[in-house]
């Protein structure tokens, strides 16, 4: 391994356990393409694009995406070449059940069987996620996550997946970032159905949590040997100062955006302050009597942590318009820390220690639950400018980004964190919702017109890291 010297001329070896999970994460809608082929039904992304193509960067839909549906063999071979021992994908609900319920699509069963088998043959463990933002259209037309009936259809879908693939898949996830469809679809207008309504957002959040607990229950009842978890974007909330008012504002943001999902998923309970806050806003969700027991009894075995950037908070400085409907931001203001380190290609702050703070919090306050970094990564707009004469993207900034985060993961491990792996978002550049192909994240670059894959410098670096069980920096 090459010795990389740091500024002070000192180097340190960061060695990880030999069985650490190294790989990448992706999702069905973002990579598969074949959006209206082979019996797949439409989901909300297909529909929304049809209605409002202008909402999508450069007017690009998910129709072709990275064409994984047709090129999965080649892509899995490349994952193997880059040293992956694990890969997270999601199943497209509307590919398996074109209307979200009822009749199954045999071509989808065949496709996911082939993908899972191909991964296993390549010694890459499939981590399978059931829901990554892609509600089948016909269920959205019945109210989506607002409707309890949809929760029951989701549980049937989950059971079917366990039956079909559970003999070979032993890491399951009920949702990826379930707060994002709440934020995007029901608060901030960046996902379909573009509703802005706090009370409805809470109902959607509540049903997502309930659906996760019910899927966990179904998995346990199926008596399969694996583990089941959830993937959460845990964004630490840092107060501007230690002034009591700033600290309290950051605490409220933490309760709303992190603990709302983390506590029920891992501890089986909701923070009392969250319940009080919802009551004050007359926004408590509609529940059934046994729900609390269901949630308490079916917590996760394993937690995926997505971490990109911190949330910086200060006390609310200007009172909201009394006529404006309640929004979480009525309780705090966002704060831009002077001198913060930025990923200027995406407009996001880079704060590597955040990943350590999350792991430490889990170790101290959440029973040191078994976990892994399920997404971390650096989106870059206009990445073409870094392509060299040989055609490969020279993404030293991404290598640096990953290494600086891994240093903190390593420290957390040394201190006893139960962190088991690291997955980059993502394997190859993919379609990212309304940002389409704006920000590139992959170890592998994808030329959209020709669909050519080219490994970036970071991909080669990651391969070496896996071979060496770590790196020197
Ligand atoms: C993650 C999501 O939060 O962010 C992914 O799980 C998404 O689905 C990724 O693609 C990057 O988002 P963006 O907006 O920078 O392209």
Short mmCIF file of C-alpha atoms and ligand atoms in Angstrom, two decimals:
data_model
loop_
_atom_site.label_atom_id
_atom_site.label_comp_id
_atom_site.label_asym_id
_atom_site.label_seq_id
_atom_site.Cartn_x
_atom_site.Cartn_y
_atom_site.Cartn_z
CA UNK A 1 0.00 0.00 0.00
CA UNK A 2 1.27 3.49 -0.77
CA UNK A 3 2.10 5.61 2.22
CA UNK A 4 0.04 8.77 2.12
CA UNK A 5 1.53 11.50 4.25
CA UNK A 6 -0.67 13.98 6.05
CA UNK A 7 0.13 17.65 6.65
CA UNK A 8 2.27 16.99 9.69
CA UNK A 9 4.15 14.26 7.90
CA UNK A 10 2.67 11.65 10.25
CA UNK A 11 0.72 8.70 9.02
CA UNK A 12 -1.64 6.35 10.76
CA UNK A 13 -2.96 2.99 9.78
CA UNK A 14 -6.72 2.60 9.95
CA UNK A 15 -7.32 -1.12 10.00
CA UNK A 16 -10.86 -2.52 10.08
CA UNK A 17 -12.08 -6.01 11.03
CA UNK A 18 -11.58 -8.55 8.23
CA UNK A 19 -15.32 -9.24 8.13
CA UNK A 20 -16.28 -5.55 7.83
CA UNK A 21 -19.07 -5.03 5.26
CA UNK A 22 -17.62 -3.05 2.37
CA UNK A 23 -19.80 -2.12 -0.55
CA UNK A 24 -22.29 0.34 -1.95
CA UNK A 25 -26.00 1.09 -1.88
CA UNK A 26 -28.54 1.83 -4.58
CA UNK A 27 -32.27 1.67 -5.16
CA UNK A 28 -34.62 0.14 -7.73
CA UNK A 29 -36.17 3.26 -9.25
CA UNK A 30 -32.79 4.95 -9.38
CA UNK A 31 -30.84 2.27 -11.22
CA UNK A 32 -33.10 -0.31 -12.88
CA UNK A 33 -34.67 1.59 -15.77
CA UNK A 34 -37.13 -0.59 -17.73
CA UNK A 35 -39.74 1.50 -15.95
CA UNK A 36 -42.58 0.42 -18.21
CA UNK A 37 -41.22 -2.93 -19.30
CA UNK A 38 -41.69 -6.53 -18.26
CA UNK A 39 -44.96 -6.00 -16.47
CA UNK A 40 -43.87 -3.28 -14.04
CA UNK A 41 -46.72 -1.03 -12.92
CA UNK A 42 -46.30 2.73 -12.62
CA UNK A 43 -45.13 4.23 -9.35
CA UNK A 44 -45.42 7.82 -8.17
CA UNK A 45 -42.19 8.81 -9.96
CA UNK A 46 -43.39 7.56 -13.34
CA UNK A 47 -46.67 9.38 -12.84
CA UNK A 48 -45.23 12.63 -11.50
CA UNK A 49 -42.78 12.83 -14.40
CA UNK A 50 -45.63 12.36 -16.83
CA UNK A 51 -47.55 15.19 -15.17
CA UNK A 52 -44.71 17.64 -14.54
CA UNK A 53 -41.49 16.81 -16.41
CA UNK A 54 -40.22 20.31 -15.69
CA UNK A 55 -39.84 19.36 -12.03
CA UNK A 56 -36.93 17.08 -12.99
CA UNK A 57 -33.39 18.31 -13.61
CA UNK A 58 -32.79 18.64 -17.35
CA UNK A 59 -36.19 16.99 -17.87
CA UNK A 60 -34.74 13.47 -17.39
CA UNK A 61 -37.09 10.69 -16.21
CA UNK A 62 -36.32 7.37 -14.48
CA UNK A 63 -37.33 5.48 -17.58
CA UNK A 64 -33.85 4.27 -18.50
CA UNK A 65 -31.84 5.24 -15.39
CA UNK A 66 -28.60 3.17 -15.37
CA UNK A 67 -30.35 0.31 -17.16
CA UNK A 68 -29.42 -2.18 -14.42
CA UNK A 69 -32.48 -4.21 -15.39
CA UNK A 70 -30.74 -5.20 -18.62
CA UNK A 71 -27.11 -4.90 -17.55
CA UNK A 72 -27.08 -6.36 -14.05
CA UNK A 73 -24.66 -9.17 -14.93
CA UNK A 74 -22.02 -6.76 -16.17
CA UNK A 75 -22.63 -4.42 -13.21
CA UNK A 76 -22.33 -7.18 -10.64
CA UNK A 77 -19.13 -8.38 -12.31
CA UNK A 78 -17.76 -4.84 -11.90
CA UNK A 79 -18.81 -4.77 -8.23
CA UNK A 80 -16.87 -7.97 -7.75
CA UNK A 81 -13.88 -6.50 -9.53
CA UNK A 82 -14.00 -3.53 -7.15
CA UNK A 83 -13.91 -5.87 -4.18
CA UNK A 84 -17.46 -5.54 -2.82
CA UNK A 85 -18.47 -8.12 -0.22
CA UNK A 86 -22.00 -6.64 0.08
CA UNK A 87 -24.41 -4.53 -1.94
CA UNK A 88 -27.71 -2.93 -0.96
CA UNK A 89 -30.50 -2.84 -3.50
CA UNK A 90 -34.21 -2.30 -3.17
CA UNK A 91 -37.09 -4.19 -4.65
CA UNK A 92 -39.48 -2.16 -6.73
CA UNK A 93 -42.88 -2.75 -5.15
CA UNK A 94 -44.68 -1.85 -8.39
CA UNK A 95 -42.48 -4.22 -10.39
CA UNK A 96 -43.41 -7.12 -8.12
CA UNK A 97 -47.05 -6.08 -7.70
CA UNK A 98 -47.96 -3.80 -10.62
CA UNK A 99 -50.91 -2.36 -8.70
CA UNK A 100 -49.25 -2.71 -5.30
CA UNK A 101 -51.51 -5.60 -4.29
CA UNK A 102 -53.09 -8.76 -5.60
CA UNK A 103 -51.57 -10.25 -8.71
CA UNK A 104 -47.82 -10.82 -8.70
CA UNK A 105 -45.65 -10.18 -11.78
CA UNK A 106 -43.73 -13.40 -12.54
CA UNK A 107 -41.16 -11.52 -14.64
CA UNK A 108 -40.23 -9.47 -11.58
CA UNK A 109 -39.83 -12.61 -9.48
CA UNK A 110 -37.55 -13.98 -12.13
CA UNK A 111 -35.54 -10.74 -12.36
CA UNK A 112 -34.91 -10.41 -8.61
CA UNK A 113 -34.08 -14.13 -8.39
CA UNK A 114 -31.47 -13.70 -11.09
CA UNK A 115 -30.00 -10.59 -9.47
CA UNK A 116 -29.80 -12.21 -6.02
CA UNK A 117 -28.25 -15.39 -7.43
CA UNK A 118 -25.75 -13.42 -9.48
CA UNK A 119 -24.67 -11.45 -6.39
CA UNK A 120 -24.29 -14.58 -4.30
CA UNK A 121 -22.28 -16.25 -7.02
CA UNK A 122 -19.96 -13.26 -7.00
CA UNK A 123 -19.56 -13.56 -3.20
CA UNK A 124 -21.43 -10.31 -2.67
CA UNK A 125 -24.04 -10.46 0.04
CA UNK A 126 -27.34 -8.89 -1.02
CA UNK A 127 -28.80 -6.47 1.54
CA UNK A 128 -32.39 -6.01 0.46
CA UNK A 129 -34.51 -2.98 1.18
CA UNK A 130 -38.28 -3.09 0.69
CA UNK A 131 -39.14 0.55 0.26
CA UNK A 132 -37.07 3.36 -1.19
CA UNK A 133 -39.49 6.26 -1.91
CA UNK A 134 -41.40 4.40 -4.67
CA UNK A 135 -45.09 4.00 -3.85
CA UNK A 136 -47.09 2.12 -6.53
CA UNK A 137 -49.33 4.65 -8.24
CA UNK A 138 -52.58 2.80 -7.65
CA UNK A 139 -51.90 2.72 -3.90
CA UNK A 140 -51.00 6.41 -3.89
CA UNK A 141 -54.35 7.02 -5.54
CA UNK A 142 -55.88 5.38 -2.47
CA UNK A 143 -54.00 7.81 -0.22
CA UNK A 144 -50.56 6.20 -0.03
CA UNK A 145 -49.11 6.06 3.49
CA UNK A 146 -51.99 8.18 4.78
CA UNK A 147 -54.27 5.19 4.33
CA UNK A 148 -53.97 2.33 6.80
CA UNK A 149 -55.12 -0.11 4.13
CA UNK A 150 -51.87 0.65 2.25
CA UNK A 151 -49.91 -0.35 5.37
CA UNK A 152 -51.58 -3.76 5.15
CA UNK A 153 -50.75 -4.08 1.43
CA UNK A 154 -47.14 -3.22 2.28
CA UNK A 155 -47.04 -6.01 4.87
CA UNK A 156 -48.38 -8.49 2.29
CA UNK A 157 -45.73 -7.32 -0.14
CA UNK A 158 -43.03 -7.73 2.55
CA UNK A 159 -44.25 -11.25 3.39
CA UNK A 160 -44.14 -12.18 -0.29
CA UNK A 161 -40.54 -10.96 -0.54
CA UNK A 162 -39.51 -12.98 2.53
CA UNK A 163 -41.15 -16.09 1.04
CA UNK A 164 -39.64 -15.62 -2.40
CA UNK A 165 -36.12 -14.52 -1.53
CA UNK A 166 -35.61 -15.18 2.19
CA UNK A 167 -33.86 -18.49 1.55
CA UNK A 168 -30.93 -16.50 0.13
CA UNK A 169 -31.27 -13.02 1.64
CA UNK A 170 -30.41 -12.67 5.29
CA UNK A 171 -30.26 -8.86 5.68
CA UNK A 172 -33.56 -7.12 5.17
CA UNK A 173 -34.56 -3.49 5.60
CA UNK A 174 -38.12 -2.27 5.88
CA UNK A 175 -37.50 1.29 4.66
CA UNK A 176 -34.81 3.64 3.48
CA UNK A 177 -34.99 7.11 5.07
CA UNK A 178 -38.73 6.94 5.79
CA UNK A 179 -38.72 10.58 6.89
CA UNK A 180 -37.84 11.74 3.37
CA UNK A 181 -41.21 10.85 1.77
CA UNK A 182 -42.81 12.65 4.75
CA UNK A 183 -40.70 15.75 4.15
CA UNK A 184 -40.78 15.59 0.37
CA UNK A 185 -44.40 14.55 -0.14
CA UNK A 186 -46.18 16.25 2.76
CA UNK A 187 -44.12 19.23 3.96
CA UNK A 188 -41.62 20.70 1.52
CA UNK A 189 -42.91 19.87 -1.95
CA UNK A 190 -40.11 17.79 -3.46
CA UNK A 191 -41.89 14.44 -3.83
CA UNK A 192 -45.32 13.56 -5.18
CA UNK A 193 -48.11 14.16 -3.97
CA UNK A 194 -46.74 17.66 -3.15
CA UNK A 195 -48.95 18.23 -0.12
CA UNK A 196 -47.98 20.82 2.52
CA UNK A 197 -49.74 19.80 5.70
CA UNK A 198 -48.11 18.98 9.04
CA UNK A 199 -50.96 16.85 10.36
CA UNK A 200 -51.07 14.71 7.24
CA UNK A 201 -47.27 14.45 7.32
CA UNK A 202 -47.48 13.06 10.85
CA UNK A 203 -50.01 10.44 9.77
CA UNK A 204 -47.73 9.37 6.92
CA UNK A 205 -44.77 9.15 9.32
CA UNK A 206 -46.80 7.17 11.83
CA UNK A 207 -48.03 4.66 9.26
CA UNK A 208 -44.47 4.20 7.95
CA UNK A 209 -43.30 3.36 11.46
CA UNK A 210 -46.22 1.01 12.00
CA UNK A 211 -45.58 -0.68 8.65
CA UNK A 212 -41.97 -1.26 9.64
CA UNK A 213 -42.96 -2.90 12.94
CA UNK A 214 -45.55 -5.07 11.20
CA UNK A 215 -43.04 -6.17 8.56
CA UNK A 216 -40.57 -7.05 11.32
CA UNK A 217 -43.31 -9.08 13.02
CA UNK A 218 -44.03 -10.89 9.73
CA UNK A 219 -40.34 -11.61 9.27
CA UNK A 220 -40.04 -13.10 12.76
CA UNK A 221 -43.16 -15.18 12.19
CA UNK A 222 -41.67 -16.49 8.94
CA UNK A 223 -38.92 -17.88 11.14
CA UNK A 224 -36.07 -17.18 8.77
CA UNK A 225 -32.50 -17.12 9.93
CA UNK A 226 -31.55 -13.56 8.96
CA UNK A 227 -31.83 -10.09 10.43
CA UNK A 228 -34.19 -7.27 9.69
CA UNK A 229 -33.63 -3.57 10.21
CA UNK A 230 -34.36 -0.09 8.95
CA UNK A 231 -32.20 2.53 7.30
CA UNK A 232 -32.44 6.03 8.78
CA UNK A 233 -30.86 9.31 7.79
CA UNK A 234 -29.65 10.36 11.20
CA UNK A 235 -28.62 13.95 10.88
CA UNK A 236 -27.13 15.25 14.12
CA UNK A 237 -28.49 18.65 15.22
CA UNK A 238 -25.77 20.98 16.44
CA UNK A 239 -26.75 24.19 18.28
CA UNK A 240 -25.14 27.46 17.18
CA UNK A 241 -23.94 28.04 20.74
CA UNK A 242 -24.29 26.69 24.24
CA UNK A 243 -26.86 29.37 24.96
CA UNK A 244 -29.84 27.56 26.49
CA UNK A 245 -32.19 28.81 23.79
CA UNK A 246 -29.98 27.50 20.95
CA UNK A 247 -29.53 24.17 22.73
CA UNK A 248 -33.28 23.78 23.20
CA UNK A 249 -33.94 24.64 19.53
CA UNK A 250 -31.44 21.97 18.40
CA UNK A 251 -33.00 19.50 20.81
CA UNK A 252 -36.44 20.04 19.23
CA UNK A 253 -35.04 19.56 15.73
CA UNK A 254 -33.41 16.34 16.91
CA UNK A 255 -36.70 15.07 18.32
CA UNK A 256 -38.63 15.88 15.16
CA UNK A 257 -36.13 14.71 12.54
CA UNK A 258 -34.12 11.95 14.23
CA UNK A 259 -35.78 10.58 17.31
CA UNK A 260 -39.24 10.45 15.69
CA UNK A 261 -38.05 7.38 13.76
CA UNK A 262 -35.00 6.27 15.73
CA UNK A 263 -36.77 5.78 19.07
CA UNK A 264 -39.69 3.67 17.84
CA UNK A 265 -37.42 1.66 15.52
CA UNK A 266 -34.77 0.81 18.11
CA UNK A 267 -36.44 1.29 21.51
CA UNK A 268 -40.07 0.67 20.56
CA UNK A 269 -41.24 3.95 22.09
CA UNK A 270 -41.89 7.56 21.06
CA UNK A 271 -40.22 10.44 22.91
CA UNK A 272 -42.77 11.97 25.31
CA UNK A 273 -41.74 15.45 24.13
CA UNK A 274 -42.71 14.49 20.58
CA UNK A 275 -46.11 13.31 21.73
CA UNK A 276 -46.61 16.56 23.69
CA UNK A 277 -45.56 18.66 20.73
CA UNK A 278 -47.94 16.87 18.37
CA UNK A 279 -50.75 17.21 20.88
CA UNK A 280 -50.10 20.95 21.16
CA UNK A 281 -50.36 21.24 17.38
CA UNK A 282 -53.47 19.09 17.32
CA UNK A 283 -51.54 16.76 15.03
CA UNK A 284 -51.56 13.42 16.83
CA UNK A 285 -52.06 10.65 14.25
CA UNK A 286 -55.02 8.31 14.13
CA UNK A 287 -53.93 5.06 15.83
CA UNK A 288 -55.45 1.76 16.82
CA UNK A 289 -55.36 0.43 20.34
CA UNK A 290 -52.84 -2.35 19.82
CA UNK A 291 -50.42 -0.28 17.70
CA UNK A 292 -48.24 0.79 20.61
CA UNK A 293 -47.76 -2.83 21.63
CA UNK A 294 -46.95 -3.81 18.04
CA UNK A 295 -44.33 -1.07 17.79
CA UNK A 296 -42.88 -1.88 21.22
CA UNK A 297 -42.60 -5.60 20.49
CA UNK A 298 -41.05 -5.40 17.02
CA UNK A 299 -37.92 -3.33 17.04
CA UNK A 300 -35.06 -3.72 14.59
CA UNK A 301 -32.16 -6.19 14.77
CA UNK A 302 -29.92 -3.98 12.72
CA UNK A 303 -29.74 -0.27 11.94
CA UNK A 304 -28.50 1.34 8.75
CA UNK A 305 -27.20 4.88 9.12
CA UNK A 306 -27.23 7.31 6.20
CA UNK A 307 -25.07 10.32 6.89
CA UNK A 308 -24.24 13.16 4.51
CA UNK A 309 -24.25 16.46 6.39
CA UNK A 310 -25.02 17.94 9.80
CA UNK A 311 -28.03 20.07 10.73
CA UNK A 312 -27.04 23.35 12.41
CA UNK A 313 -29.69 25.10 14.43
CA UNK A 314 -30.24 28.37 16.27
CA UNK A 315 -33.17 29.67 18.26
CA UNK A 316 -36.10 31.03 16.26
CA UNK A 317 -35.37 34.69 15.69
CA UNK A 318 -38.40 35.90 13.75
CA UNK A 319 -41.90 34.92 14.69
CA UNK A 320 -43.73 33.07 11.91
CA UNK A 321 -46.73 34.63 10.23
CA UNK A 322 -49.66 33.64 12.51
CA UNK A 323 -51.67 32.78 9.39
CA UNK A 324 -49.02 30.35 8.13
CA UNK A 325 -49.73 26.65 8.73
CA UNK A 326 -47.50 25.01 11.33
CA UNK A 327 -44.15 23.74 10.08
CA UNK A 328 -41.23 22.27 12.07
CA UNK A 329 -39.24 25.43 11.25
CA UNK A 330 -41.58 27.42 13.47
CA UNK A 331 -39.59 25.97 16.36
CA UNK A 332 -36.05 26.84 15.23
CA UNK A 333 -33.97 28.50 12.53
CA UNK A 334 -31.27 26.92 10.42
CA UNK A 335 -27.81 28.30 10.94
CA UNK A 336 -24.84 28.53 8.59
CA UNK A 337 -21.72 28.14 10.65
CA UNK A 338 -19.04 30.61 9.54
CA UNK A 339 -16.01 28.82 8.14
CA UNK A 340 -17.84 25.54 7.63
CA UNK A 341 -16.24 23.08 5.23
CA UNK A 342 -18.33 22.78 2.10
CA UNK A 343 -18.86 20.39 -0.73
CA UNK A 344 -19.19 23.28 -3.13
CA UNK A 345 -20.30 20.88 -5.87
CA UNK A 346 -23.51 20.04 -4.02
CA UNK A 347 -23.95 22.93 -1.59
CA UNK A 348 -23.80 20.65 1.44
CA UNK A 349 -21.61 21.10 4.51
CA UNK A 350 -19.00 18.41 5.14
CA UNK A 351 -18.60 17.57 8.81
CA UNK A 352 -16.89 14.22 9.17
CA UNK A 353 -17.11 14.02 12.95
CA UNK A 354 -20.91 13.80 12.60
CA UNK A 355 -20.61 10.11 11.81
CA UNK A 356 -18.72 9.54 15.06
CA UNK A 357 -21.30 11.51 17.05
CA UNK A 358 -24.08 9.33 15.63
CA UNK A 359 -22.24 6.11 16.48
CA UNK A 360 -21.41 7.35 19.97
CA UNK A 361 -25.04 8.30 20.58
CA UNK A 362 -26.14 4.82 19.48
CA UNK A 363 -23.56 3.21 21.75
CA UNK A 364 -24.54 5.27 24.78
CA UNK A 365 -28.29 5.71 24.38
CA UNK A 366 -29.53 2.95 22.08
CA UNK A 367 -28.01 -0.20 23.59
CA UNK A 368 -25.11 -0.11 21.12
CA UNK A 369 -27.36 -1.66 18.50
CA UNK A 370 -25.66 -3.50 15.66
CA UNK A 371 -25.35 -0.96 12.86
CA UNK A 372 -23.48 0.04 9.74
CA UNK A 373 -22.99 3.12 7.62
CA UNK A 374 -25.54 2.36 4.94
CA UNK A 375 -25.00 5.56 2.95
CA UNK A 376 -22.34 8.23 2.91
CA UNK A 377 -21.08 9.95 -0.16
CA UNK A 378 -20.25 13.04 -2.10
CA UNK A 379 -22.49 14.36 -4.86
CA UNK A 380 -20.71 16.35 -7.53
CA UNK A 381 -22.41 18.46 -10.16
CA UNK A 382 -20.43 18.83 -13.37
CA UNK A 383 -18.07 15.98 -12.56
CA UNK A 384 -17.10 15.68 -16.23
CA UNK A 385 -14.55 18.45 -15.67
CA UNK A 386 -12.46 15.96 -13.68
CA UNK A 387 -12.17 13.41 -16.47
CA UNK A 388 -8.56 12.86 -17.56
CA UNK A 389 -7.17 12.01 -21.00
CA UNK A 390 -7.66 8.29 -20.36
CA UNK A 391 -11.32 8.90 -19.73
CA UNK A 392 -11.36 8.23 -15.99
CA UNK A 393 -12.73 10.72 -13.43
CA UNK A 394 -9.96 11.83 -11.06
CA UNK A 395 -12.10 12.24 -7.97
CA UNK A 396 -9.46 12.78 -5.29
CA UNK A 397 -12.06 14.90 -3.42
CA UNK A 398 -14.24 11.75 -3.04
CA UNK A 399 -11.31 9.65 -1.79
CA UNK A 400 -10.58 12.34 0.75
CA UNK A 401 -14.26 12.55 1.75
CA UNK A 402 -14.50 8.79 2.35
CA UNK A 403 -11.16 8.52 4.16
CA UNK A 404 -11.93 11.43 6.49
CA UNK A 405 -15.29 9.86 7.43
CA UNK A 406 -13.74 6.42 7.86
CA UNK A 407 -11.20 7.83 10.32
CA UNK A 408 -14.09 8.76 12.60
CA UNK A 409 -15.81 5.41 12.06
CA UNK A 410 -12.53 3.81 13.06
CA UNK A 411 -12.30 5.83 16.26
CA UNK A 412 -15.89 4.87 17.14
CA UNK A 413 -14.97 1.22 16.57
CA UNK A 414 -11.95 1.53 18.84
CA UNK A 415 -14.23 2.94 21.52
CA UNK A 416 -16.58 -0.05 21.28
CA UNK A 417 -19.19 0.96 18.71
CA UNK A 418 -21.06 -1.99 17.20
CA UNK A 419 -20.55 -0.67 13.66
CA UNK A 420 -20.20 -3.49 11.14
CA UNK A 421 -19.65 -1.90 7.75
CA UNK A 422 -19.53 0.99 5.34
CA UNK A 423 -21.50 1.38 2.12
CA UNK A 424 -20.94 4.30 -0.19
CA UNK A 425 -23.82 5.95 -1.96
CA UNK A 426 -23.54 4.73 -4.68
CA UNK A 427 -22.02 2.08 -6.96
CA UNK A 428 -22.55 3.82 -10.30
CA UNK A 429 -23.90 7.29 -11.01
CA UNK A 430 -27.66 7.05 -10.85
CA UNK A 431 -30.92 8.91 -11.27
CA UNK A 432 -31.74 10.83 -8.13
CA UNK A 433 -35.42 11.77 -7.98
CA UNK A 434 -36.07 15.35 -9.02
CA UNK A 435 -32.32 15.99 -9.21
CA UNK A 436 -32.15 13.28 -11.91
CA UNK A 437 -28.49 13.02 -12.97
CA UNK A 438 -27.43 16.39 -11.58
CA UNK A 439 -25.19 15.17 -8.76
CA UNK A 440 -22.91 12.23 -9.46
CA UNK A 441 -22.07 9.94 -6.53
CA UNK A 442 -20.75 6.67 -7.97
CA UNK A 443 -17.47 4.81 -7.83
CA UNK A 444 -18.32 4.17 -11.47
CA UNK A 445 -19.18 6.93 -13.91
CA UNK A 446 -22.06 6.36 -16.32
CA UNK A 447 -22.29 8.08 -19.66
CA UNK A 448 -26.02 8.49 -20.16
CA UNK A 449 -26.08 8.47 -23.94
CA UNK A 450 -23.93 5.36 -24.41
CA UNK A 451 -24.48 3.79 -20.95
CA UNK A 452 -20.71 3.19 -20.82
CA UNK A 453 -19.36 2.49 -17.32
CA UNK A 454 -15.94 3.84 -16.33
CA UNK A 455 -14.39 3.23 -12.94
CA UNK A 456 -13.37 6.46 -11.21
CA UNK A 457 -10.12 6.86 -9.30
CA UNK A 458 -12.07 6.42 -6.05
CA UNK A 459 -13.33 3.01 -7.23
CA UNK A 460 -9.77 1.75 -7.61
CA UNK A 461 -8.83 3.29 -4.26
CA UNK A 462 -11.76 1.55 -2.53
CA UNK A 463 -10.77 -1.79 -4.04
CA UNK A 464 -7.29 -1.39 -2.57
CA UNK A 465 -8.75 -0.39 0.80
CA UNK A 466 -10.86 -3.56 0.89
CA UNK A 467 -7.88 -5.71 -0.04
CA UNK A 468 -5.85 -4.12 2.74
CA UNK A 469 -8.73 -4.04 5.30
CA UNK A 470 -8.06 -0.34 5.65
CA UNK A 471 -5.82 2.48 4.61
CA UNK A 472 -2.95 4.65 5.75
CA UNK A 473 -3.42 8.37 6.06
C1 LIG B 1 -30.03 9.88 -0.14
C2 LIG B 1 -31.09 8.98 -0.75
O1 LIG B 1 -30.54 10.54 0.97
O2 LIG B 1 -29.56 10.90 -1.00
C3 LIG B 1 -30.79 8.63 -2.21
O3 LIG B 1 -31.25 7.78 0.00
C4 LIG B 1 -30.37 9.88 -2.98
O4 LIG B 1 -31.91 8.00 -2.76
C5 LIG B 1 -29.15 10.52 -2.29
O5 LIG B 1 -30.10 9.59 -4.31
C6 LIG B 1 -28.55 11.73 -3.05
O6 LIG B 1 -29.43 12.78 -3.23
P1 LIG B 1 -29.15 14.01 -4.21
O7 LIG B 1 -30.33 14.90 -4.03
O8 LIG B 1 -27.88 14.69 -3.79
O9 LIG B 1 -29.02 13.48 -5.59
#
